[in-house]
Short mmCIF file of C-alpha atoms and ligand atoms in Angstrom, two decimals:
data_model
loop_
_atom_site.label_atom_id
_atom_site.label_comp_id
_atom_site.label_asym_id
_atom_site.label_seq_id
_atom_site.Cartn_x
_atom_site.Cartn_y
_atom_site.Cartn_z
CA UNK A 1 65.01 -10.34 127.79
CA UNK A 2 68.57 -8.68 128.08
CA UNK A 3 69.37 -6.84 124.69
CA UNK A 4 72.62 -7.14 124.57
CA UNK A 5 71.70 -10.82 124.05
CA UNK A 6 69.96 -10.19 120.69
CA UNK A 7 71.73 -6.66 119.42
CA UNK A 8 75.01 -6.55 118.06
CA UNK A 9 74.99 -2.60 117.02
CA UNK A 10 75.94 0.00 119.77
CA UNK A 11 73.55 0.56 123.14
CA UNK A 12 74.53 3.70 124.70
CA UNK A 13 72.96 4.72 128.34
CA UNK A 14 73.21 7.53 130.64
CA UNK A 15 75.91 6.46 131.89
CA UNK A 16 78.40 6.21 129.17
CA UNK A 17 80.64 8.03 127.17
CA UNK A 18 78.95 8.64 124.13
CA UNK A 19 75.51 9.54 125.62
CA UNK A 20 75.34 13.67 125.43
CA UNK A 21 75.85 13.00 122.02
CA UNK A 22 74.02 10.33 121.33
CA UNK A 23 70.97 11.43 122.62
CA UNK A 24 71.06 14.89 121.08
CA UNK A 25 69.20 15.92 118.16
CA UNK A 26 68.99 18.79 115.50
CA UNK A 27 66.54 21.85 117.05
CA UNK A 28 68.56 22.40 120.24
CA UNK A 29 65.62 23.83 121.76
CA UNK A 30 65.21 19.95 122.57
CA UNK A 31 67.15 18.58 125.52
CA UNK A 32 65.63 14.72 126.73
CA UNK A 33 67.40 11.98 128.06
CA UNK A 34 66.46 8.81 127.01
CA UNK A 35 66.96 5.82 128.80
CA UNK A 36 68.75 4.36 126.27
CA UNK A 37 69.63 5.34 122.60
CA UNK A 38 70.67 1.75 120.09
CA UNK A 39 72.07 2.00 117.07
CA UNK A 40 70.88 -1.02 114.69
CA UNK A 41 73.21 -2.91 112.28
CA UNK A 42 70.27 -4.69 110.64
CA UNK A 43 67.17 -5.29 110.35
CA UNK A 44 67.13 -8.10 113.20
CA UNK A 45 68.43 -5.26 115.75
CA UNK A 46 65.80 -3.25 114.13
CA UNK A 47 63.54 -5.98 115.43
CA UNK A 48 65.03 -7.09 118.71
CA UNK A 49 64.92 -3.54 119.52
CA UNK A 50 61.70 -3.05 119.18
CA UNK A 51 60.67 -5.98 121.30
CA UNK A 52 63.31 -4.99 123.89
CA UNK A 53 60.99 -2.14 124.15
CA UNK A 54 57.44 -3.13 123.92
CA UNK A 55 58.36 -5.95 126.68
CA UNK A 56 60.02 -2.81 128.76
CA UNK A 57 56.57 -1.15 127.84
CA UNK A 58 59.55 1.95 127.02
CA UNK A 59 58.31 5.07 124.97
CA UNK A 60 60.20 4.48 121.26
CA UNK A 61 61.30 7.64 119.63
CA UNK A 62 62.58 6.13 115.72
CA UNK A 63 66.02 8.41 114.62
CA UNK A 64 66.84 8.77 110.95
CA UNK A 65 68.41 12.03 110.78
CA UNK A 66 67.56 13.65 113.55
CA UNK A 67 65.86 17.00 111.99
CA UNK A 68 62.27 16.51 113.82
CA UNK A 69 61.43 20.37 114.38
CA UNK A 70 58.98 19.35 117.91
CA UNK A 71 61.80 16.53 118.57
CA UNK A 72 59.96 13.59 117.73
CA UNK A 73 63.24 10.97 116.97
CA UNK A 74 64.38 11.71 120.82
CA UNK A 75 62.08 11.60 124.43
CA UNK A 76 62.91 11.38 127.86
CA UNK A 77 62.93 8.42 129.70
CA UNK A 78 62.16 5.94 126.81
CA UNK A 79 64.26 4.16 124.20
CA UNK A 80 65.51 5.84 120.61
CA UNK A 81 65.98 3.77 117.93
CA UNK A 82 68.59 5.59 116.24
CA UNK A 83 69.18 3.95 112.24
CA UNK A 84 72.19 6.03 111.61
CA UNK A 85 74.41 3.10 110.93
CA UNK A 86 71.67 1.81 108.12
CA UNK A 87 73.01 4.14 105.50
CA UNK A 88 73.60 3.73 102.11
CA UNK A 89 71.96 3.64 98.33
CA UNK A 90 72.70 1.73 96.14
CA UNK A 91 71.50 3.06 92.66
CA UNK A 92 70.42 0.35 89.69
CA UNK A 93 70.98 2.41 87.13
CA UNK A 94 69.11 0.16 84.61
CA UNK A 95 66.39 0.11 85.86
CA UNK A 96 66.36 3.36 87.52
CA UNK A 97 65.83 3.09 91.19
CA UNK A 98 67.61 3.32 94.12
CA UNK A 99 67.27 1.28 97.27
CA UNK A 100 68.12 3.02 100.40
CA UNK A 101 68.68 2.14 103.60
CA UNK A 102 66.00 3.54 106.78
CA UNK A 103 69.10 5.71 108.34
CA UNK A 104 70.37 7.62 105.28
CA UNK A 105 70.85 11.17 104.45
CA UNK A 106 69.79 12.72 101.53
CA UNK A 107 73.46 13.47 100.20
CA UNK A 108 73.65 9.76 100.40
CA UNK A 109 70.92 9.88 97.67
CA UNK A 110 71.40 12.52 95.78
CA UNK A 111 74.98 11.34 95.54
CA UNK A 112 74.38 7.54 94.75
CA UNK A 113 72.01 8.84 92.00
CA UNK A 114 74.26 11.56 90.41
CA UNK A 115 76.38 9.36 89.41
CA UNK A 116 74.25 7.84 86.92
CA UNK A 117 73.06 10.96 85.71
CA UNK A 118 70.46 10.52 87.61
CA UNK A 119 67.66 11.83 90.59
CA UNK A 120 65.95 12.13 93.03
CA UNK A 121 63.80 14.96 93.87
CA UNK A 122 64.43 15.11 97.72
CA UNK A 123 65.09 19.00 100.35
CA UNK A 124 67.34 21.24 100.52
CA UNK A 125 69.74 20.64 103.19
CA UNK A 126 72.11 17.63 103.02
CA UNK A 127 71.74 16.63 106.18
CA UNK A 128 68.18 16.05 106.41
CA UNK A 129 67.45 11.72 107.08
CA UNK A 130 65.99 10.07 103.60
CA UNK A 131 63.21 8.29 106.14
CA UNK A 132 61.76 11.43 108.12
CA UNK A 133 61.71 13.75 104.72
CA UNK A 134 59.83 11.06 103.04
CA UNK A 135 57.25 9.19 105.28
CA UNK A 136 56.19 13.06 105.86
CA UNK A 137 55.50 14.16 101.76
CA UNK A 138 59.54 15.87 100.70
CA UNK A 139 59.79 19.51 98.78
CA UNK A 140 62.48 20.21 97.13
CA UNK A 141 63.61 22.42 94.69
CA UNK A 142 62.95 19.92 91.42
CA UNK A 143 59.54 19.55 93.13
CA UNK A 144 57.67 21.31 90.22
CA UNK A 145 59.49 19.21 87.81
CA UNK A 146 59.51 15.99 89.40
CA UNK A 147 57.56 16.17 92.32
CA UNK A 148 57.13 15.45 95.51
CA UNK A 149 60.01 12.59 97.36
CA UNK A 150 57.21 10.42 97.18
CA UNK A 151 55.58 11.22 93.92
CA UNK A 152 59.45 8.72 92.91
CA UNK A 153 58.89 6.64 96.79
CA UNK A 154 57.89 2.64 94.36
CA UNK A 155 58.45 0.94 98.16
CA UNK A 156 59.01 0.82 101.54
CA UNK A 157 60.75 -1.88 103.53
CA UNK A 158 58.93 -1.75 107.11
CA UNK A 159 58.99 -3.13 110.73
CA UNK A 160 55.89 -3.14 112.08
CA UNK A 161 54.43 -2.20 115.82
CA UNK A 162 54.80 -5.99 116.10
CA UNK A 163 57.40 -7.45 114.87
CA UNK A 164 56.97 -8.32 112.00
CA UNK A 165 59.07 -7.43 107.93
CA UNK A 166 56.09 -6.04 105.16
CA UNK A 167 56.66 -4.59 102.47
CA UNK A 168 54.54 -2.00 100.83
CA UNK A 169 53.66 -0.11 97.47
CA UNK A 170 51.00 0.10 95.10
CA UNK A 171 50.90 -4.15 94.72
CA UNK A 172 51.80 -5.23 98.25
CA UNK A 173 49.89 -3.79 101.20
CA UNK A 174 48.75 -1.09 98.89
CA UNK A 175 46.40 1.26 101.76
CA UNK A 176 49.54 0.88 103.86
CA UNK A 177 51.88 2.50 101.34
CA UNK A 178 49.03 5.40 100.44
CA UNK A 179 49.13 6.12 104.32
CA UNK A 180 53.28 5.89 104.46
CA UNK A 181 52.87 9.17 101.60
CA UNK A 182 52.46 11.43 104.11
CA UNK A 183 51.35 9.86 107.49
CA UNK A 184 54.45 7.40 108.08
CA UNK A 185 56.29 8.16 110.65
CA UNK A 186 53.38 6.59 112.64
CA UNK A 187 52.82 3.01 110.53
CA UNK A 188 56.72 1.05 111.33
CA UNK A 189 60.14 1.83 111.05
CA UNK A 190 61.04 1.98 107.56
CA UNK A 191 64.19 -0.32 107.39
CA UNK A 192 64.41 0.63 103.50
CA UNK A 193 62.96 3.15 100.90
CA UNK A 194 62.74 2.32 96.64
CA UNK A 195 63.00 5.20 94.79
CA UNK A 196 62.08 5.85 91.15
CA UNK A 197 65.17 8.20 89.33
CA UNK A 198 65.17 10.20 86.75
CA UNK A 199 68.07 10.90 84.30
CA UNK A 200 69.26 15.08 85.23
CA UNK A 201 72.46 15.87 84.00
CA UNK A 202 72.82 17.87 87.12
CA UNK A 203 73.75 21.12 85.09
CA UNK A 204 71.63 23.66 86.69
CA UNK A 205 71.49 27.73 87.32
CA UNK A 206 71.06 28.55 90.64
CA UNK A 207 71.28 31.64 93.19
CA UNK A 208 69.70 34.43 94.45
CA UNK A 209 68.75 38.21 93.97
CA UNK A 210 69.15 40.38 96.90
CA UNK A 211 67.31 44.00 98.00
CA UNK A 212 66.36 46.53 100.45
CA UNK A 213 63.26 45.02 102.49
CA UNK A 214 61.88 48.49 101.07
CA UNK A 215 61.87 47.14 97.61
CA UNK A 216 59.52 43.63 98.67
CA UNK A 217 56.57 44.70 96.96
CA UNK A 218 58.26 45.41 93.29
CA UNK A 219 60.19 42.06 94.02
CA UNK A 220 57.31 40.49 94.46
CA UNK A 221 55.90 41.60 91.27
CA UNK A 222 58.74 40.37 89.64
CA UNK A 223 58.30 36.90 91.30
CA UNK A 224 54.48 36.48 90.37
CA UNK A 225 55.75 36.90 86.86
CA UNK A 226 58.20 34.16 87.29
CA UNK A 227 55.94 32.02 88.64
CA UNK A 228 52.91 32.49 86.01
CA UNK A 229 55.28 32.47 82.66
CA UNK A 230 58.07 29.92 84.03
CA UNK A 231 58.31 26.85 83.12
CA UNK A 232 58.00 23.72 85.50
CA UNK A 233 61.72 23.46 84.71
CA UNK A 234 62.19 26.84 87.12
CA UNK A 235 61.82 26.85 90.69
CA UNK A 236 61.30 30.21 92.86
CA UNK A 237 61.47 31.45 96.33
CA UNK A 238 60.01 34.54 97.43
CA UNK A 239 61.53 35.37 101.05
CA UNK A 240 62.15 38.63 103.58
CA UNK A 241 64.01 38.56 106.50
CA UNK A 242 66.56 39.07 108.61
CA UNK A 243 69.38 37.43 107.14
CA UNK A 244 71.97 37.65 110.26
CA UNK A 245 71.54 38.92 113.29
CA UNK A 246 72.02 42.33 113.58
CA UNK A 247 71.71 42.90 109.57
CA UNK A 248 69.27 44.98 108.25
CA UNK A 249 65.83 43.38 106.12
CA UNK A 250 65.95 42.05 102.96
CA UNK A 251 64.17 40.93 99.96
CA UNK A 252 65.28 38.00 98.06
CA UNK A 253 64.22 36.13 94.73
CA UNK A 254 66.00 32.67 94.85
CA UNK A 255 65.52 30.50 91.40
CA UNK A 256 67.17 27.08 90.43
CA UNK A 257 66.92 26.53 86.73
CA UNK A 258 67.42 23.08 84.96
CA UNK A 259 67.17 23.96 81.73
CA UNK A 260 70.22 24.91 79.23
CA UNK A 261 71.62 27.98 80.15
CA UNK A 262 69.88 29.74 77.13
CA UNK A 263 66.36 29.09 78.52
CA UNK A 264 67.00 30.28 82.14
CA UNK A 265 69.25 33.26 81.25
CA UNK A 266 65.87 34.20 78.96
CA UNK A 267 63.54 33.50 81.75
CA UNK A 268 65.43 35.01 84.38
CA UNK A 269 66.03 37.99 82.86
CA UNK A 270 62.96 40.39 84.23
CA UNK A 271 64.08 39.13 87.49
CA UNK A 272 67.53 40.39 87.41
CA UNK A 273 66.70 43.02 85.31
CA UNK A 274 65.36 45.48 88.76
CA UNK A 275 68.06 47.82 89.49
CA UNK A 276 70.28 48.18 92.17
CA UNK A 277 69.84 44.58 93.89
CA UNK A 278 72.18 43.97 96.81
CA UNK A 279 73.67 41.17 95.67
CA UNK A 280 72.86 38.77 92.75
CA UNK A 281 74.01 35.14 93.11
CA UNK A 282 72.24 33.70 90.01
CA UNK A 283 75.31 31.36 88.57
CA UNK A 284 75.24 27.87 86.71
CA UNK A 285 76.51 25.69 89.14
CA UNK A 286 76.37 21.69 89.97
CA UNK A 287 73.54 20.18 91.73
CA UNK A 288 75.15 18.29 94.08
CA UNK A 289 76.99 21.83 95.15
CA UNK A 290 74.14 23.30 95.03
CA UNK A 291 72.06 21.20 97.68
CA UNK A 292 75.28 21.54 99.89
CA UNK A 293 74.61 25.49 100.14
CA UNK A 294 72.65 25.55 103.19
CA UNK A 295 74.17 22.97 105.45
CA UNK A 296 76.69 24.95 107.24
CA UNK A 297 73.98 28.29 107.86
CA UNK A 298 71.42 25.23 109.22
CA UNK A 299 74.02 23.10 111.00
CA UNK A 300 73.50 21.28 114.06
CA UNK A 301 72.76 23.23 117.24
CA UNK A 302 71.16 26.26 117.47
CA UNK A 303 67.16 26.58 118.14
CA UNK A 304 64.78 26.89 115.71
CA UNK A 305 60.41 27.24 115.64
CA UNK A 306 58.50 27.61 112.37
CA UNK A 307 54.95 27.86 111.29
CA UNK A 308 53.91 27.27 107.14
CA UNK A 309 50.90 26.83 105.74
CA UNK A 310 49.37 26.49 101.78
CA UNK A 311 48.41 29.34 99.63
CA UNK A 312 46.05 29.95 97.12
CA UNK A 313 48.16 33.24 95.94
CA UNK A 314 50.56 35.53 97.34
CA UNK A 315 48.88 39.43 97.37
CA UNK A 316 50.55 42.15 97.68
CA UNK A 317 48.68 42.98 101.33
CA UNK A 318 50.09 39.58 102.72
CA UNK A 319 53.88 40.89 101.54
CA UNK A 320 53.11 43.72 103.27
CA UNK A 321 51.88 42.00 106.69
CA UNK A 322 55.54 39.88 106.42
CA UNK A 323 57.26 43.14 105.95
CA UNK A 324 55.92 44.30 108.99
CA UNK A 325 56.14 41.73 110.58
CA UNK A 326 59.79 40.59 109.35
CA UNK A 327 60.46 43.98 112.18
CA UNK A 328 59.43 42.14 115.45
CA UNK A 329 62.17 39.58 114.65
CA UNK A 330 62.91 39.23 118.22
CA UNK A 331 66.98 41.06 118.29
CA UNK A 332 69.74 38.31 118.34
CA UNK A 333 67.28 36.27 116.31
CA UNK A 334 67.59 35.06 112.28
CA UNK A 335 64.23 35.24 111.13
CA UNK A 336 61.77 36.06 108.16
CA UNK A 337 59.43 34.23 105.67
CA UNK A 338 59.39 31.75 102.00
CA UNK A 339 57.05 31.21 99.47
CA UNK A 340 57.97 28.58 97.39
CA UNK A 341 56.22 27.72 93.67
CA UNK A 342 53.74 25.14 94.52
CA UNK A 343 51.90 23.43 91.48
CA UNK A 344 54.12 21.60 88.54
CA UNK A 345 54.44 18.19 89.21
CA UNK A 346 53.16 18.15 91.98
CA UNK A 347 49.95 18.95 91.23
CA UNK A 348 49.28 16.02 88.65
CA UNK A 349 48.58 13.51 91.39
CA UNK A 350 45.15 13.35 92.72
CA UNK A 351 44.85 14.56 96.14
CA UNK A 352 43.45 11.57 97.73
CA UNK A 353 46.27 9.84 95.72
CA UNK A 354 48.10 9.84 98.48
CA UNK A 355 47.83 10.71 102.27
CA UNK A 356 50.01 13.91 101.81
CA UNK A 357 47.06 17.11 101.75
CA UNK A 358 48.25 20.00 99.81
CA UNK A 359 49.10 19.29 96.41
CA UNK A 360 46.38 21.88 95.16
CA UNK A 361 47.76 25.21 96.60
CA UNK A 362 49.85 27.83 94.56
CA UNK A 363 52.58 28.15 96.83
CA UNK A 364 54.13 26.43 100.51
CA UNK A 365 54.58 29.82 102.51
CA UNK A 366 56.62 29.46 105.86
CA UNK A 367 57.66 31.70 108.64
CA UNK A 368 60.96 30.52 110.24
CA UNK A 369 63.51 31.47 112.98
CA UNK A 370 66.81 30.43 114.21
CA UNK A 371 68.41 31.52 117.51
CA UNK A 372 70.95 30.63 119.82
CA UNK A 373 70.22 32.30 122.91
CA UNK A 374 67.95 30.42 125.10
CA UNK A 375 66.46 33.20 126.37
CA UNK A 376 64.90 34.61 123.44
CA UNK A 377 62.75 30.83 123.30
CA UNK A 378 59.81 33.07 124.26
CA UNK A 379 59.87 35.16 121.64
CA UNK A 380 61.55 34.14 118.85
CA UNK A 381 58.73 31.10 119.57
CA UNK A 382 55.55 33.55 119.95
CA UNK A 383 56.80 35.15 116.58
CA UNK A 384 56.83 32.00 114.89
CA UNK A 385 53.11 31.41 116.05
CA UNK A 386 51.70 33.82 114.74
CA UNK A 387 53.67 35.25 112.29
CA UNK A 388 51.95 33.73 108.99
CA UNK A 389 48.54 34.93 110.83
CA UNK A 390 47.61 37.36 108.15
CA UNK A 391 47.92 34.17 105.57
CA UNK A 392 45.23 32.08 107.04
CA UNK A 393 42.46 34.11 104.64
CA UNK A 394 44.50 32.95 101.43
CA UNK A 395 44.95 29.29 102.84
CA UNK A 396 44.03 25.94 100.85
CA UNK A 397 43.49 22.77 102.89
CA UNK A 398 45.88 20.81 104.33
CA UNK A 399 49.26 21.60 106.30
CA UNK A 400 53.07 19.96 105.84
CA UNK A 401 53.14 17.16 108.06
CA UNK A 402 57.61 17.56 108.35
CA UNK A 403 56.89 21.67 109.06
CA UNK A 404 54.14 21.41 112.37
CA UNK A 405 55.90 22.37 115.34
CA UNK A 406 52.85 22.31 117.49
CA UNK A 407 51.66 18.73 118.92
CA UNK A 408 48.69 17.40 120.46
CA UNK A 409 45.10 19.03 120.78
CA UNK A 410 43.58 17.21 117.30
CA UNK A 411 47.20 19.25 115.67
CA UNK A 412 47.12 15.89 113.00
CA UNK A 413 43.47 16.24 111.86
CA UNK A 414 44.04 19.62 110.43
CA UNK A 415 47.02 18.09 108.52
CA UNK A 416 45.02 15.89 106.87
CA UNK A 417 41.24 17.20 107.00
CA UNK A 418 38.52 14.59 108.38
CA UNK A 419 38.27 12.17 105.88
CA UNK A 420 41.98 11.19 104.88
CA UNK A 421 42.15 11.44 108.66
CA UNK A 422 39.42 8.71 108.84
CA UNK A 423 41.48 6.28 106.71
CA UNK A 424 44.97 7.08 108.82
CA UNK A 425 42.90 5.83 111.25
CA UNK A 426 41.97 2.99 110.06
CA UNK A 427 45.46 1.69 108.90
CA UNK A 428 46.74 3.05 112.32
CA UNK A 429 44.08 0.08 113.94
CA UNK A 430 45.41 -2.36 111.85
CA UNK A 431 48.85 -1.89 112.26
CA UNK A 432 49.83 -0.44 115.40
CA UNK A 433 46.63 -0.40 117.41
CA UNK A 434 48.77 -0.16 120.38
CA UNK A 435 50.03 2.80 119.58
CA UNK A 436 54.11 1.91 119.78
CA UNK A 437 54.75 4.56 117.20
CA UNK A 438 53.79 7.95 118.80
CA UNK A 439 55.84 10.49 118.47
CA UNK A 440 54.97 11.72 115.45
CA UNK A 441 51.71 14.06 114.25
CA UNK A 442 50.18 10.97 116.00
CA UNK A 443 47.34 9.08 114.35
CA UNK A 444 45.80 8.10 117.44
CA UNK A 445 44.39 4.35 116.94
C1 FAD B 1 67.78 22.19 108.71
C2 FAD B 1 66.01 21.33 108.11
C3 FAD B 1 66.04 21.32 106.34
C4 FAD B 1 64.27 20.87 105.86
N1 FAD B 1 64.49 21.14 104.85
C5 FAD B 1 63.43 20.46 104.19
C6 FAD B 1 63.80 20.43 103.00
O1 FAD B 1 63.70 20.78 101.62
N2 FAD B 1 62.17 19.64 102.37
C7 FAD B 1 60.96 18.68 103.39
O2 FAD B 1 60.30 18.56 102.71
N3 FAD B 1 61.28 18.93 104.82
C8 FAD B 1 62.71 19.91 104.89
N4 FAD B 1 62.88 20.15 106.38
C9 FAD B 1 61.62 18.98 106.87
C10 FAD B 1 62.32 17.60 107.64
O3 FAD B 1 61.64 16.71 106.44
C11 FAD B 1 61.28 17.10 108.72
O4 FAD B 1 61.96 17.30 109.78
C12 FAD B 1 61.93 15.43 108.80
O5 FAD B 1 60.47 14.79 109.31
C13 FAD B 1 63.40 15.35 108.91
O6 FAD B 1 63.72 14.33 109.01
P1 FAD B 1 64.52 12.83 109.51
O7 FAD B 1 64.99 12.17 109.25
O8 FAD B 1 65.77 14.06 109.12
O9 FAD B 1 64.21 13.47 111.09
P2 FAD B 1 63.95 12.76 112.85
O10 FAD B 1 63.52 13.40 113.39
O11 FAD B 1 65.21 11.24 112.45
O12 FAD B 1 62.50 11.51 111.98
C14 FAD B 1 61.62 12.62 111.98
C15 FAD B 1 60.24 11.57 112.28
O13 FAD B 1 60.37 10.44 111.14
C16 FAD B 1 60.25 9.87 112.63
N5 FAD B 1 61.03 8.29 111.14
C17 FAD B 1 62.60 8.64 111.47
N6 FAD B 1 62.90 7.67 110.68
C18 FAD B 1 62.42 7.17 110.64
C19 FAD B 1 62.16 5.41 109.61
N7 FAD B 1 63.59 4.70 109.50
N8 FAD B 1 60.81 4.65 110.01
C20 FAD B 1 60.25 5.47 110.85
N9 FAD B 1 59.92 7.05 111.33
C21 FAD B 1 60.91 6.87 111.03
C22 FAD B 1 60.48 9.82 113.34
O14 FAD B 1 60.20 9.26 114.75
C23 FAD B 1 59.94 11.30 113.44
O15 FAD B 1 58.66 11.22 113.97
C24 FAD B 1 63.83 20.49 107.09
C25 FAD B 1 63.94 20.52 108.36
C26 FAD B 1 65.47 20.88 108.57
C27 FAD B 1 65.26 21.00 110.71
#
């Protein structure tokens, strides 16, 4: 088969001028050289590209936003099916639903939904892909109020390994729909998603209180009080880290309150009463502005590693350990810890309701590190690999697949646990027995 005869989108190969841009992914640690990058113009092109890849026995990488931390959306010598021409979100304000194309970024969904006073809970950086985020779970600042992104997912349109187009929802292919919500990169190429939207006026109170690292334990106390007493309208994150290379380390609490400003003021008073913060940026702002606050600091082209864990508690001993480890962040890098409040709407869905595993936790916690100098690669990666080790005794079952930077070696089983893993294997045997979609946290058939 000659692909160009069946394909109306773009085809970029190693000799072409756009090749270096086309092969790049968000994490600049990843430097791979695919044989081809193709950008389908429609679903027929996706089917043609997949057929071509199978005939030529090319390794297949699928790309939406390109944010995969281990670089699953690119490969050496294979084909990248880059869905960036399949972007857009159509909102039905009457039904409160959105149909979102499989290459869309979070910004497109956020903006389309807010234009009708609606929202879908998604992640915190607007250039993340809807597909990768959703197929893994989707955490964000509205998660305690509205759940994970998959908890608002109504249906997925998928091109399967054998080139069929199918739909998965609670009514159509329900077992596939179960697996797509947490292990979704394994089962096909999602060309569209349908989401339930929620009424949301977009007026929120958001910001960060920053103190010197020495006050981390005091701040952690205020954070725990907020978690215990706060409503599901309130999302909070406790952090410690080096905010910019060479700057002194700090401790922070970030909040988003989506209730009235009077309620926000009342609920946040204790946090804000802690004397002499280095900064207090909490203020009312539009949700759409807030969704872009991290876009520039987390722009494409940086080097990145992380490790996360779900936790039952955040004891002082762990806060102290993390404060010590902040001083081990290699000079020249920005790194630290964050613990997000979990629970709320996330915990109202049964643990076995979706493939996603980790709903019983009280916190999601992560060590994350960003740097630019390739000479720091090993030091930074090894910091991230071990930084959350002290959290192990406090961990709850599951791992968030989208955070897992390690690859192979049975890691997928540790994400889902034995029972869910076996169920996912059975599903993989049904939908992708040849493991065409293997650039992911792989469920081996
Ligand atoms: C800066 C940054 C911020 C982040 N913030 C958050 C956050 O707030 N909340 C959160 O939950 N996660 C967050 N993440 C993690 C993010 O969810 C994952 O990295 C996710 O995989 C990214 O999706 P993507 O489409 O951008 O990535 P890609 O690299 O394009 O794809 C990721 C995986 O999904 C597969 N895939 C992509 N598109 C499709 C498709 N259409 N059909 C089938 N498979 C597909 C790919 O093959 C790959 O395995 C963040 C990551 C980064 C780098």
